[in-house]
């Protein structure tokens, strides 16, 4: 009887580890993607880099951006806005969605 319990425990633990991996990988991917595509203008923390501030980028942590719907943020990332380039052709839809989720984490 104890053998079965140990096997079940091992299987359950392995299953939990496997399920938790994709979540941390996606978070890391979104962070890496943000740093490579967005941080040059929006800054690592979302407040805007020196260059970004000269271009008039919005503070991604601020209410104006955080009040935008996910669809609006997706549209801006996909199609660009003002001086911001469009990323719809260079990023997958899943990557853009991950960026939207990541931007939400920057909230003040």
PDB file of N, CA and C in Angstrom:
ATOM      1  N   UNK A   1       0.811  -1.191   0.000  1.00  0.00           N
ATOM      2  CA  UNK A   1       0.000   0.000   0.000  1.00  0.00           C
ATOM      3  C   UNK A   1       0.855   1.256   0.000  1.00  0.00           C
ATOM      4  N   UNK A   2       1.924   1.271   0.778  1.00  0.00           N
ATOM      5  CA  UNK A   2       2.778   2.445   0.840  1.00  0.00           C
ATOM      6  C   UNK A   2       3.490   2.678  -0.479  1.00  0.00           C
ATOM      7  N   UNK A   3       3.797   1.603  -1.205  1.00  0.00           N
ATOM      8  CA  UNK A   3       4.439   1.745  -2.510  1.00  0.00           C
ATOM      9  C   UNK A   3       3.584   2.551  -3.477  1.00  0.00           C
ATOM     10  N   UNK A   4       2.329   2.286  -3.490  1.00  0.00           N
ATOM     11  CA  UNK A   4       1.414   3.005  -4.377  1.00  0.00           C
ATOM     12  C   UNK A   4       1.367   4.476  -3.983  1.00  0.00           C
ATOM     13  N   UNK A   5       1.322   4.770  -2.725  1.00  0.00           N
ATOM     14  CA  UNK A   5       1.275   6.152  -2.263  1.00  0.00           C
ATOM     15  C   UNK A   5       2.541   6.908  -2.676  1.00  0.00           C
ATOM     16  N   UNK A   6       3.700   6.269  -2.580  1.00  0.00           N
ATOM     17  CA  UNK A   6       4.951   6.908  -2.979  1.00  0.00           C
ATOM     18  C   UNK A   6       4.954   7.155  -4.480  1.00  0.00           C
ATOM     19  N   UNK A   7       4.502   6.181  -5.239  1.00  0.00           N
ATOM     20  CA  UNK A   7       4.441   6.356  -6.702  1.00  0.00           C
ATOM     21  C   UNK A   7       3.503   7.490  -7.086  1.00  0.00           C
ATOM     22  N   UNK A   8       2.353   7.523  -6.444  1.00  0.00           N
ATOM     23  CA  UNK A   8       1.384   8.589  -6.721  1.00  0.00           C
ATOM     24  C   UNK A   8       1.988   9.946  -6.362  1.00  0.00           C
ATOM     25  N   UNK A   9       2.672  10.003  -5.232  1.00  0.00           N
ATOM     26  CA  UNK A   9       3.313  11.246  -4.812  1.00  0.00           C
ATOM     27  C   UNK A   9       4.380  11.685  -5.811  1.00  0.00           C
ATOM     28  N   UNK A  10       5.178  10.758  -6.284  1.00  0.00           N
ATOM     29  CA  UNK A  10       6.222  11.081  -7.258  1.00  0.00           C
ATOM     30  C   UNK A  10       5.609  11.561  -8.572  1.00  0.00           C
ATOM     31  N   UNK A  11       4.589  10.880  -9.029  1.00  0.00           N
ATOM     32  CA  UNK A  11       3.925  11.267 -10.283  1.00  0.00           C
ATOM     33  C   UNK A  11       3.275  12.641 -10.135  1.00  0.00           C
ATOM     34  N   UNK A  12       2.602  12.865  -9.004  1.00  0.00           N
ATOM     35  CA  UNK A  12       1.948  14.160  -8.785  1.00  0.00           C
ATOM     36  C   UNK A  12       2.973  15.289  -8.718  1.00  0.00           C
ATOM     37  N   UNK A  13       4.087  15.048  -8.063  1.00  0.00           N
ATOM     38  CA  UNK A  13       5.138  16.062  -7.967  1.00  0.00           C
ATOM     39  C   UNK A  13       5.725  16.367  -9.345  1.00  0.00           C
ATOM     40  N   UNK A  14       6.009  15.325 -10.110  1.00  0.00           N
ATOM     41  CA  UNK A  14       6.549  15.525 -11.460  1.00  0.00           C
ATOM     42  C   UNK A  14       5.562  16.294 -12.325  1.00  0.00           C
ATOM     43  N   UNK A  15       4.300  15.963 -12.217  1.00  0.00           N
ATOM     44  CA  UNK A  15       3.260  16.651 -12.987  1.00  0.00           C
ATOM     45  C   UNK A  15       3.197  18.131 -12.611  1.00  0.00           C
ATOM     46  N   UNK A  16       3.264  18.427 -11.322  1.00  0.00           N
ATOM     47  CA  UNK A  16       3.229  19.818 -10.863  1.00  0.00           C
ATOM     48  C   UNK A  16       4.431  20.603 -11.371  1.00  0.00           C
ATOM     49  N   UNK A  17       5.595  19.980 -11.369  1.00  0.00           N
ATOM     50  CA  UNK A  17       6.803  20.651 -11.862  1.00  0.00           C
ATOM     51  C   UNK A  17       6.668  20.947 -13.348  1.00  0.00           C
ATOM     52  N   UNK A  18       6.191  19.973 -14.105  1.00  0.00           N
ATOM     53  CA  UNK A  18       6.029  20.162 -15.552  1.00  0.00           C
ATOM     54  C   UNK A  18       5.031  21.273 -15.842  1.00  0.00           C
ATOM     55  N   UNK A  19       3.945  21.333 -15.093  1.00  0.00           N
ATOM     56  CA  UNK A  19       2.944  22.383 -15.323  1.00  0.00           C
ATOM     57  C   UNK A  19       3.451  23.768 -14.942  1.00  0.00           C
ATOM     58  N   UNK A  20       4.330  23.858 -13.979  1.00  0.00           N
ATOM     59  CA  UNK A  20       4.828  25.168 -13.560  1.00  0.00           C
ATOM     60  C   UNK A  20       5.903  25.710 -14.487  1.00  0.00           C
ATOM     61  N   UNK A  21       6.574  24.879 -15.234  1.00  0.00           N
ATOM     62  CA  UNK A  21       7.635  25.339 -16.132  1.00  0.00           C
ATOM     63  C   UNK A  21       7.153  26.302 -17.202  1.00  0.00           C
ATOM     64  N   UNK A  22       6.090  26.008 -17.917  1.00  0.00           N
ATOM     65  CA  UNK A  22       5.669  26.946 -18.959  1.00  0.00           C
ATOM     66  C   UNK A  22       5.355  28.334 -18.432  1.00  0.00           C
ATOM     67  N   UNK A  23       4.807  28.442 -17.223  1.00  0.00           N
ATOM     68  CA  UNK A  23       4.488  29.758 -16.675  1.00  0.00           C
ATOM     69  C   UNK A  23       5.743  30.584 -16.468  1.00  0.00           C
ATOM     70  N   UNK A  24       6.783  30.001 -15.903  1.00  0.00           N
ATOM     71  CA  UNK A  24       8.007  30.757 -15.671  1.00  0.00           C
ATOM     72  C   UNK A  24       8.724  31.043 -16.980  1.00  0.00           C
ATOM     73  N   UNK A  25       8.653  30.130 -17.933  1.00  0.00           N
ATOM     74  CA  UNK A  25       9.280  30.350 -19.235  1.00  0.00           C
ATOM     75  C   UNK A  25       8.597  31.505 -19.956  1.00  0.00           C
ATOM     76  N   UNK A  26       7.256  31.564 -19.907  1.00  0.00           N
ATOM     77  CA  UNK A  26       6.545  32.661 -20.561  1.00  0.00           C
ATOM     78  C   UNK A  26       6.881  33.997 -19.918  1.00  0.00           C
ATOM     79  N   UNK A  27       6.955  34.030 -18.604  1.00  0.00           N
ATOM     80  CA  UNK A  27       7.299  35.270 -17.911  1.00  0.00           C
ATOM     81  C   UNK A  27       8.697  35.730 -18.309  1.00  0.00           C
ATOM     82  N   UNK A  28       9.620  34.787 -18.392  1.00  0.00           N
ATOM     83  CA  UNK A  28      10.985  35.125 -18.784  1.00  0.00           C
ATOM     84  C   UNK A  28      11.007  35.572 -20.242  1.00  0.00           C
ATOM     85  N   UNK A  29      10.262  34.883 -21.096  1.00  0.00           N
ATOM     86  CA  UNK A  29      10.219  35.252 -22.500  1.00  0.00           C
ATOM     87  C   UNK A  29       9.662  36.656 -22.690  1.00  0.00           C
ATOM     88  N   UNK A  30       8.592  36.984 -21.978  1.00  0.00           N
ATOM     89  CA  UNK A  30       7.992  38.311 -22.093  1.00  0.00           C
ATOM     90  C   UNK A  30       8.958  39.383 -21.616  1.00  0.00           C
ATOM     91  N   UNK A  31       9.650  39.118 -20.533  1.00  0.00           N
ATOM     92  CA  UNK A  31      10.628  40.070 -20.012  1.00  0.00           C
ATOM     93  C   UNK A  31      11.763  40.271 -21.007  1.00  0.00           C
ATOM     94  N   UNK A  32      12.265  39.176 -21.545  1.00  0.00           N
ATOM     95  CA  UNK A  32      13.342  39.242 -22.532  1.00  0.00           C
ATOM     96  C   UNK A  32      12.871  39.958 -23.795  1.00  0.00           C
ATOM     97  N   UNK A  33      11.670  39.636 -24.227  1.00  0.00           N
ATOM     98  CA  UNK A  33      11.102  40.275 -25.416  1.00  0.00           C
ATOM     99  C   UNK A  33      10.935  41.775 -25.187  1.00  0.00           C
ATOM    100  N   UNK A  34      10.426  42.149 -24.014  1.00  0.00           N
ATOM    101  CA  UNK A  34      10.267  43.566 -23.686  1.00  0.00           C
ATOM    102  C   UNK A  34      11.617  44.268 -23.731  1.00  0.00           C
ATOM    103  N   UNK A  35      12.615  43.666 -23.103  1.00  0.00           N
ATOM    104  CA  UNK A  35      13.942  44.287 -23.062  1.00  0.00           C
ATOM    105  C   UNK A  35      14.528  44.443 -24.456  1.00  0.00           C
ATOM    106  N   UNK A  36      14.271  43.488 -25.341  1.00  0.00           N
ATOM    107  CA  UNK A  36      14.866  43.561 -26.678  1.00  0.00           C
ATOM    108  C   UNK A  36      14.088  44.465 -27.639  1.00  0.00           C
ATOM    109  N   UNK A  37      12.781  44.573 -27.464  1.00  0.00           N
ATOM    110  CA  UNK A  37      11.963  45.330 -28.417  1.00  0.00           C
ATOM    111  C   UNK A  37      11.445  46.670 -27.899  1.00  0.00           C
ATOM    112  N   UNK A  38      11.291  46.802 -26.579  1.00  0.00           N
ATOM    113  CA  UNK A  38      10.582  47.958 -26.032  1.00  0.00           C
ATOM    114  C   UNK A  38      11.438  48.873 -25.147  1.00  0.00           C
ATOM    115  N   UNK A  39      12.371  48.268 -24.413  1.00  0.00           N
ATOM    116  CA  UNK A  39      13.091  49.011 -23.380  1.00  0.00           C
ATOM    117  C   UNK A  39      13.938  50.155 -23.922  1.00  0.00           C
ATOM    118  N   UNK A  40      14.379  50.075 -25.164  1.00  0.00           N
ATOM    119  CA  UNK A  40      15.207  51.146 -25.718  1.00  0.00           C
ATOM    120  C   UNK A  40      14.478  52.492 -25.660  1.00  0.00           C
ATOM    121  N   UNK A  41      13.170  52.460 -25.860  1.00  0.00           N
ATOM    122  CA  UNK A  41      12.379  53.692 -25.801  1.00  0.00           C
ATOM    123  C   UNK A  41      11.589  53.815 -24.502  1.00  0.00           C
ATOM    124  N   UNK A  42      10.988  52.707 -24.063  1.00  0.00           N
ATOM    125  CA  UNK A  42      10.110  52.747 -22.891  1.00  0.00           C
ATOM    126  C   UNK A  42      10.850  52.557 -21.574  1.00  0.00           C
ATOM    127  N   UNK A  43      12.135  52.244 -21.618  1.00  0.00           N
ATOM    128  CA  UNK A  43      12.914  52.041 -20.410  1.00  0.00           C
ATOM    129  C   UNK A  43      12.645  50.680 -19.796  1.00  0.00           C
ATOM    130  N   UNK A  44      13.608  50.201 -19.041  1.00  0.00           N
ATOM    131  CA  UNK A  44      13.489  48.873 -18.430  1.00  0.00           C
ATOM    132  C   UNK A  44      12.287  48.808 -17.491  1.00  0.00           C
ATOM    133  N   UNK A  45      12.003  49.912 -16.795  1.00  0.00           N
ATOM    134  CA  UNK A  45      10.899  49.913 -15.829  1.00  0.00           C
ATOM    135  C   UNK A  45       9.600  50.490 -16.398  1.00  0.00           C
ATOM    136  N   UNK A  46       9.608  50.878 -17.666  1.00  0.00           N
ATOM    137  CA  UNK A  46       8.402  51.393 -18.309  1.00  0.00           C
ATOM    138  C   UNK A  46       8.221  52.891 -18.221  1.00  0.00           C
ATOM    139  N   UNK A  47       9.119  53.598 -17.531  1.00  0.00           N
ATOM    140  CA  UNK A  47       8.953  55.046 -17.360  1.00  0.00           C
ATOM    141  C   UNK A  47       9.461  55.838 -18.564  1.00  0.00           C
ATOM    142  N   UNK A  48      10.220  55.199 -19.426  1.00  0.00           N
ATOM    143  CA  UNK A  48      10.762  55.871 -20.603  1.00  0.00           C
ATOM    144  C   UNK A  48      12.252  56.091 -20.481  1.00  0.00           C
ATOM    145  N   UNK A  49      12.972  55.733 -21.508  1.00  0.00           N
ATOM    146  CA  UNK A  49      14.412  55.985 -21.542  1.00  0.00           C
ATOM    147  C   UNK A  49      14.633  57.448 -21.905  1.00  0.00           C
ATOM    148  N   UNK A  50      15.862  57.899 -21.863  1.00  0.00           N
ATOM    149  CA  UNK A  50      16.179  59.287 -22.260  1.00  0.00           C
ATOM    150  C   UNK A  50      15.709  59.551 -23.677  1.00  0.00           C
ATOM    151  N   UNK A  51      16.039  58.618 -24.574  1.00  0.00           N
ATOM    152  CA  UNK A  51      15.633  58.765 -25.970  1.00  0.00           C
ATOM    153  C   UNK A  51      14.112  58.720 -26.090  1.00  0.00           C
ATOM    154  N   UNK A  52      13.487  57.785 -25.367  1.00  0.00           N
ATOM    155  CA  UNK A  52      12.037  57.650 -25.417  1.00  0.00           C
ATOM    156  C   UNK A  52      11.321  58.895 -24.945  1.00  0.00           C
ATOM    157  N   UNK A  53      11.836  59.492 -23.897  1.00  0.00           N
ATOM    158  CA  UNK A  53      11.214  60.715 -23.383  1.00  0.00           C
ATOM    159  C   UNK A  53      11.300  61.842 -24.398  1.00  0.00           C
ATOM    160  N   UNK A  54      12.409  61.893 -25.142  1.00  0.00           N
ATOM    161  CA  UNK A  54      12.534  62.901 -26.200  1.00  0.00           C
ATOM    162  C   UNK A  54      11.513  62.657 -27.309  1.00  0.00           C
ATOM    163  N   UNK A  55      11.174  61.383 -27.522  1.00  0.00           N
ATOM    164  CA  UNK A  55      10.190  61.029 -28.546  1.00  0.00           C
ATOM    165  C   UNK A  55       8.755  61.161 -28.035  1.00  0.00           C
ATOM    166  N   UNK A  56       8.604  61.383 -26.733  1.00  0.00           N
ATOM    167  CA  UNK A  56       7.279  61.562 -26.158  1.00  0.00           C
ATOM    168  C   UNK A  56       6.552  60.266 -25.814  1.00  0.00           C
ATOM    169  N   UNK A  57       7.306  59.212 -25.499  1.00  0.00           N
ATOM    170  CA  UNK A  57       6.649  57.946 -25.153  1.00  0.00           C
ATOM    171  C   UNK A  57       5.865  58.091 -23.857  1.00  0.00           C
ATOM    172  N   UNK A  58       4.828  57.289 -23.747  1.00  0.00           N
ATOM    173  CA  UNK A  58       4.022  57.291 -22.535  1.00  0.00           C
ATOM    174  C   UNK A  58       4.686  56.432 -21.470  1.00  0.00           C
ATOM    175  N   UNK A  59       4.452  56.778 -20.214  1.00  0.00           N
ATOM    176  CA  UNK A  59       4.893  55.977 -19.086  1.00  0.00           C
ATOM    177  C   UNK A  59       3.985  54.752 -19.038  1.00  0.00           C
ATOM    178  N   UNK A  60       4.542  53.577 -19.293  1.00  0.00           N
ATOM    179  CA  UNK A  60       3.740  52.360 -19.331  1.00  0.00           C
ATOM    180  C   UNK A  60       3.157  52.003 -17.961  1.00  0.00           C
ATOM    181  N   UNK A  61       3.718  52.574 -16.911  1.00  0.00           N
ATOM    182  CA  UNK A  61       3.213  52.313 -15.562  1.00  0.00           C
ATOM    183  C   UNK A  61       2.050  53.221 -15.212  1.00  0.00           C
ATOM    184  N   UNK A  62       1.896  54.295 -15.949  1.00  0.00           N
ATOM    185  CA  UNK A  62       0.906  55.315 -15.629  1.00  0.00           C
ATOM    186  C   UNK A  62      -0.527  54.932 -15.970  1.00  0.00           C
ATOM    187  N   UNK A  63      -1.444  55.707 -15.420  1.00  0.00           N
ATOM    188  CA  UNK A  63      -2.872  55.438 -15.564  1.00  0.00           C
ATOM    189  C   UNK A  63      -3.331  55.460 -17.023  1.00  0.00           C
ATOM    190  N   UNK A  64      -2.765  56.362 -17.814  1.00  0.00           N
ATOM    191  CA  UNK A  64      -3.211  56.474 -19.209  1.00  0.00           C
ATOM    192  C   UNK A  64      -3.032  55.155 -19.962  1.00  0.00           C
ATOM    193  N   UNK A  65      -1.901  54.511 -19.767  1.00  0.00           N
ATOM    194  CA  UNK A  65      -1.635  53.243 -20.443  1.00  0.00           C
ATOM    195  C   UNK A  65      -2.352  52.107 -19.734  1.00  0.00           C
ATOM    196  N   UNK A  66      -2.293  52.076 -18.423  1.00  0.00           N
ATOM    197  CA  UNK A  66      -2.883  50.969 -17.674  1.00  0.00           C
ATOM    198  C   UNK A  66      -4.407  50.918 -17.806  1.00  0.00           C
ATOM    199  N   UNK A  67      -5.047  52.048 -18.111  1.00  0.00           N
ATOM    200  CA  UNK A  67      -6.495  52.065 -18.310  1.00  0.00           C
ATOM    201  C   UNK A  67      -6.894  51.572 -19.698  1.00  0.00           C
ATOM    202  N   UNK A  68      -5.930  51.479 -20.609  1.00  0.00           N
ATOM    203  CA  UNK A  68      -6.226  50.992 -21.959  1.00  0.00           C
ATOM    204  C   UNK A  68      -6.624  49.521 -21.883  1.00  0.00           C
ATOM    205  N   UNK A  69      -7.528  49.128 -22.759  1.00  0.00           N
ATOM    206  CA  UNK A  69      -7.925  47.718 -22.798  1.00  0.00           C
ATOM    207  C   UNK A  69      -6.795  46.886 -23.396  1.00  0.00           C
ATOM    208  N   UNK A  70      -6.846  45.593 -23.173  1.00  0.00           N
ATOM    209  CA  UNK A  70      -5.854  44.706 -23.778  1.00  0.00           C
ATOM    210  C   UNK A  70      -5.915  44.807 -25.297  1.00  0.00           C
ATOM    211  N   UNK A  71      -7.121  44.947 -25.835  1.00  0.00           N
ATOM    212  CA  UNK A  71      -7.276  45.071 -27.289  1.00  0.00           C
ATOM    213  C   UNK A  71      -6.604  46.344 -27.797  1.00  0.00           C
ATOM    214  N   UNK A  72      -6.735  47.439 -27.049  1.00  0.00           N
ATOM    215  CA  UNK A  72      -6.094  48.694 -27.454  1.00  0.00           C
ATOM    216  C   UNK A  72      -4.570  48.572 -27.419  1.00  0.00           C
ATOM    217  N   UNK A  73      -4.038  47.967 -26.346  1.00  0.00           N
ATOM    218  CA  UNK A  73      -2.587  47.780 -26.260  1.00  0.00           C
ATOM    219  C   UNK A  73      -2.092  46.877 -27.383  1.00  0.00           C
ATOM    220  N   UNK A  74      -2.834  45.816 -27.645  1.00  0.00           N
ATOM    221  CA  UNK A  74      -2.476  44.906 -28.735  1.00  0.00           C
ATOM    222  C   UNK A  74      -2.446  45.657 -30.060  1.00  0.00           C
ATOM    223  N   UNK A  75      -3.423  46.516 -30.278  1.00  0.00           N
ATOM    224  CA  UNK A  75      -3.492  47.300 -31.511  1.00  0.00           C
ATOM    225  C   UNK A  75      -2.297  48.237 -31.646  1.00  0.00           C
ATOM    226  N   UNK A  76      -1.925  48.894 -30.565  1.00  0.00           N
ATOM    227  CA  UNK A  76      -0.787  49.821 -30.610  1.00  0.00           C
ATOM    228  C   UNK A  76       0.512  49.065 -30.897  1.00  0.00           C
ATOM    229  N   UNK A  77       0.708  47.943 -30.227  1.00  0.00           N
ATOM    230  CA  UNK A  77       1.929  47.164 -30.461  1.00  0.00           C
ATOM    231  C   UNK A  77       1.940  46.619 -31.891  1.00  0.00           C
ATOM    232  N   UNK A  78       0.813  46.146 -32.356  1.00  0.00           N
ATOM    233  CA  UNK A  78       0.722  45.545 -33.691  1.00  0.00           C
ATOM    234  C   UNK A  78       0.884  46.571 -34.799  1.00  0.00           C
ATOM    235  N   UNK A  79       0.182  47.701 -34.685  1.00  0.00           N
ATOM    236  CA  UNK A  79       0.121  48.674 -35.777  1.00  0.00           C
ATOM    237  C   UNK A  79       0.953  49.932 -35.570  1.00  0.00           C
ATOM    238  N   UNK A  80       1.513  50.096 -34.368  1.00  0.00           N
ATOM    239  CA  UNK A  80       2.288  51.297 -34.081  1.00  0.00           C
ATOM    240  C   UNK A  80       1.379  52.469 -33.755  1.00  0.00           C
ATOM    241  N   UNK A  81       2.013  53.562 -33.358  1.00  0.00           N
ATOM    242  CA  UNK A  81       1.254  54.771 -32.987  1.00  0.00           C
ATOM    243  C   UNK A  81       2.232  55.932 -32.962  1.00  0.00           C
ATOM    244  N   UNK A  82       1.863  57.013 -33.580  1.00  0.00           N
ATOM    245  CA  UNK A  82       2.720  58.188 -33.652  1.00  0.00           C
ATOM    246  C   UNK A  82       4.121  57.757 -34.108  1.00  0.00           C
ATOM    247  N   UNK A  83       5.138  57.937 -33.260  1.00  0.00           N
ATOM    248  CA  UNK A  83       6.506  57.591 -33.658  1.00  0.00           C
ATOM    249  C   UNK A  83       6.863  56.139 -33.337  1.00  0.00           C
ATOM    250  N   UNK A  84       5.964  55.413 -32.677  1.00  0.00           N
ATOM    251  CA  UNK A  84       6.231  54.016 -32.339  1.00  0.00           C
ATOM    252  C   UNK A  84       6.028  53.149 -33.575  1.00  0.00           C
ATOM    253  N   UNK A  85       7.025  52.314 -33.884  1.00  0.00           N
ATOM    254  CA  UNK A  85       6.886  51.437 -35.057  1.00  0.00           C
ATOM    255  C   UNK A  85       5.889  50.302 -34.802  1.00  0.00           C
ATOM    256  N   UNK A  86       5.367  49.762 -35.871  1.00  0.00           N
ATOM    257  CA  UNK A  86       4.470  48.602 -35.796  1.00  0.00           C
ATOM    258  C   UNK A  86       5.304  47.334 -35.644  1.00  0.00           C
ATOM    259  N   UNK A  87       4.850  46.435 -34.787  1.00  0.00           N
ATOM    260  CA  UNK A  87       5.543  45.166 -34.581  1.00  0.00           C
ATOM    261  C   UNK A  87       4.729  43.978 -35.075  1.00  0.00           C
ATOM    262  N   UNK A  88       3.611  44.237 -35.733  1.00  0.00           N
ATOM    263  CA  UNK A  88       2.729  43.171 -36.188  1.00  0.00           C
ATOM    264  C   UNK A  88       3.358  42.206 -37.172  1.00  0.00           C
ATOM    265  N   UNK A  89       4.317  42.666 -37.950  1.00  0.00           N
ATOM    266  CA  UNK A  89       4.954  41.793 -38.936  1.00  0.00           C
ATOM    267  C   UNK A  89       6.197  41.108 -38.378  1.00  0.00           C
ATOM    268  N   UNK A  90       6.758  41.644 -37.312  1.00  0.00           N
ATOM    269  CA  UNK A  90       7.991  41.066 -36.773  1.00  0.00           C
ATOM    270  C   UNK A  90       7.770  40.219 -35.517  1.00  0.00           C
ATOM    271  N   UNK A  91       6.582  40.315 -34.909  1.00  0.00           N
ATOM    272  CA  UNK A  91       6.275  39.521 -33.721  1.00  0.00           C
ATOM    273  C   UNK A  91       5.045  38.656 -33.974  1.00  0.00           C
ATOM    274  N   UNK A  92       5.021  37.488 -33.360  1.00  0.00           N
ATOM    275  CA  UNK A  92       3.855  36.612 -33.426  1.00  0.00           C
ATOM    276  C   UNK A  92       2.760  37.189 -32.540  1.00  0.00           C
ATOM    277  N   UNK A  93       1.527  36.822 -32.829  1.00  0.00           N
ATOM    278  CA  UNK A  93       0.388  37.287 -32.028  1.00  0.00           C
ATOM    279  C   UNK A  93       0.559  36.887 -30.563  1.00  0.00           C
ATOM    280  N   UNK A  94       1.078  35.683 -30.312  1.00  0.00           N
ATOM    281  CA  UNK A  94       1.301  35.236 -28.929  1.00  0.00           C
ATOM    282  C   UNK A  94       2.327  36.119 -28.229  1.00  0.00           C
ATOM    283  N   UNK A  95       3.368  36.525 -28.948  1.00  0.00           N
ATOM    284  CA  UNK A  95       4.388  37.400 -28.363  1.00  0.00           C
ATOM    285  C   UNK A  95       3.783  38.755 -27.988  1.00  0.00           C
ATOM    286  N   UNK A  96       2.926  39.263 -28.839  1.00  0.00           N
ATOM    287  CA  UNK A  96       2.282  40.552 -28.566  1.00  0.00           C
ATOM    288  C   UNK A  96       1.385  40.433 -27.343  1.00  0.00           C
ATOM    289  N   UNK A  97       0.662  39.328 -27.225  1.00  0.00           N
ATOM    290  CA  UNK A  97      -0.186  39.116 -26.050  1.00  0.00           C
ATOM    291  C   UNK A  97       0.657  39.020 -24.779  1.00  0.00           C
ATOM    292  N   UNK A  98       1.801  38.366 -24.866  1.00  0.00           N
ATOM    293  CA  UNK A  98       2.693  38.273 -23.710  1.00  0.00           C
ATOM    294  C   UNK A  98       3.209  39.657 -23.324  1.00  0.00           C
ATOM    295  N   UNK A  99       3.479  40.511 -24.313  1.00  0.00           N
ATOM    296  CA  UNK A  99       3.915  41.874 -24.009  1.00  0.00           C
ATOM    297  C   UNK A  99       2.806  42.660 -23.301  1.00  0.00           C
ATOM    298  N   UNK A 100       1.573  42.474 -23.726  1.00  0.00           N
ATOM    299  CA  UNK A 100       0.448  43.148 -23.073  1.00  0.00           C
ATOM    300  C   UNK A 100       0.374  42.725 -21.607  1.00  0.00           C
ATOM    301  N   UNK A 101       0.496  41.435 -21.359  1.00  0.00           N
ATOM    302  CA  UNK A 101       0.464  40.929 -19.978  1.00  0.00           C
ATOM    303  C   UNK A 101       1.649  41.498 -19.194  1.00  0.00           C
ATOM    304  N   UNK A 102       2.811  41.556 -19.835  1.00  0.00           N
ATOM    305  CA  UNK A 102       3.991  42.095 -19.162  1.00  0.00           C
ATOM    306  C   UNK A 102       3.820  43.580 -18.825  1.00  0.00           C
ATOM    307  N   UNK A 103       3.253  44.333 -19.739  1.00  0.00           N
ATOM    308  CA  UNK A 103       3.016  45.763 -19.504  1.00  0.00           C
ATOM    309  C   UNK A 103       2.121  45.945 -18.279  1.00  0.00           C
ATOM    310  N   UNK A 104       1.167  45.058 -18.102  1.00  0.00           N
ATOM    311  CA  UNK A 104       0.281  45.124 -16.927  1.00  0.00           C
ATOM    312  C   UNK A 104       1.081  44.951 -15.622  1.00  0.00           C
ATOM    313  N   UNK A 105       2.173  44.221 -15.667  1.00  0.00           N
ATOM    314  CA  UNK A 105       2.969  44.011 -14.457  1.00  0.00           C
ATOM    315  C   UNK A 105       3.759  45.255 -14.073  1.00  0.00           C
ATOM    316  N   UNK A 106       3.879  46.208 -14.981  1.00  0.00           N
ATOM    317  CA  UNK A 106       4.646  47.421 -14.714  1.00  0.00           C
ATOM    318  C   UNK A 106       3.840  48.470 -13.947  1.00  0.00           C
ATOM    319  N   UNK A 107       2.572  48.211 -13.747  1.00  0.00           N
ATOM    320  CA  UNK A 107       1.667  49.153 -13.084  1.00  0.00           C
ATOM    321  C   UNK A 107       2.254  49.678 -11.779  1.00  0.00           C
ATOM    322  N   UNK A 108       2.098  50.965 -11.550  1.00  0.00           N
ATOM    323  CA  UNK A 108       2.611  51.612 -10.335  1.00  0.00           C
ATOM    324  C   UNK A 108       2.006  51.014  -9.084  1.00  0.00           C
TER     325      UNK A 108
END
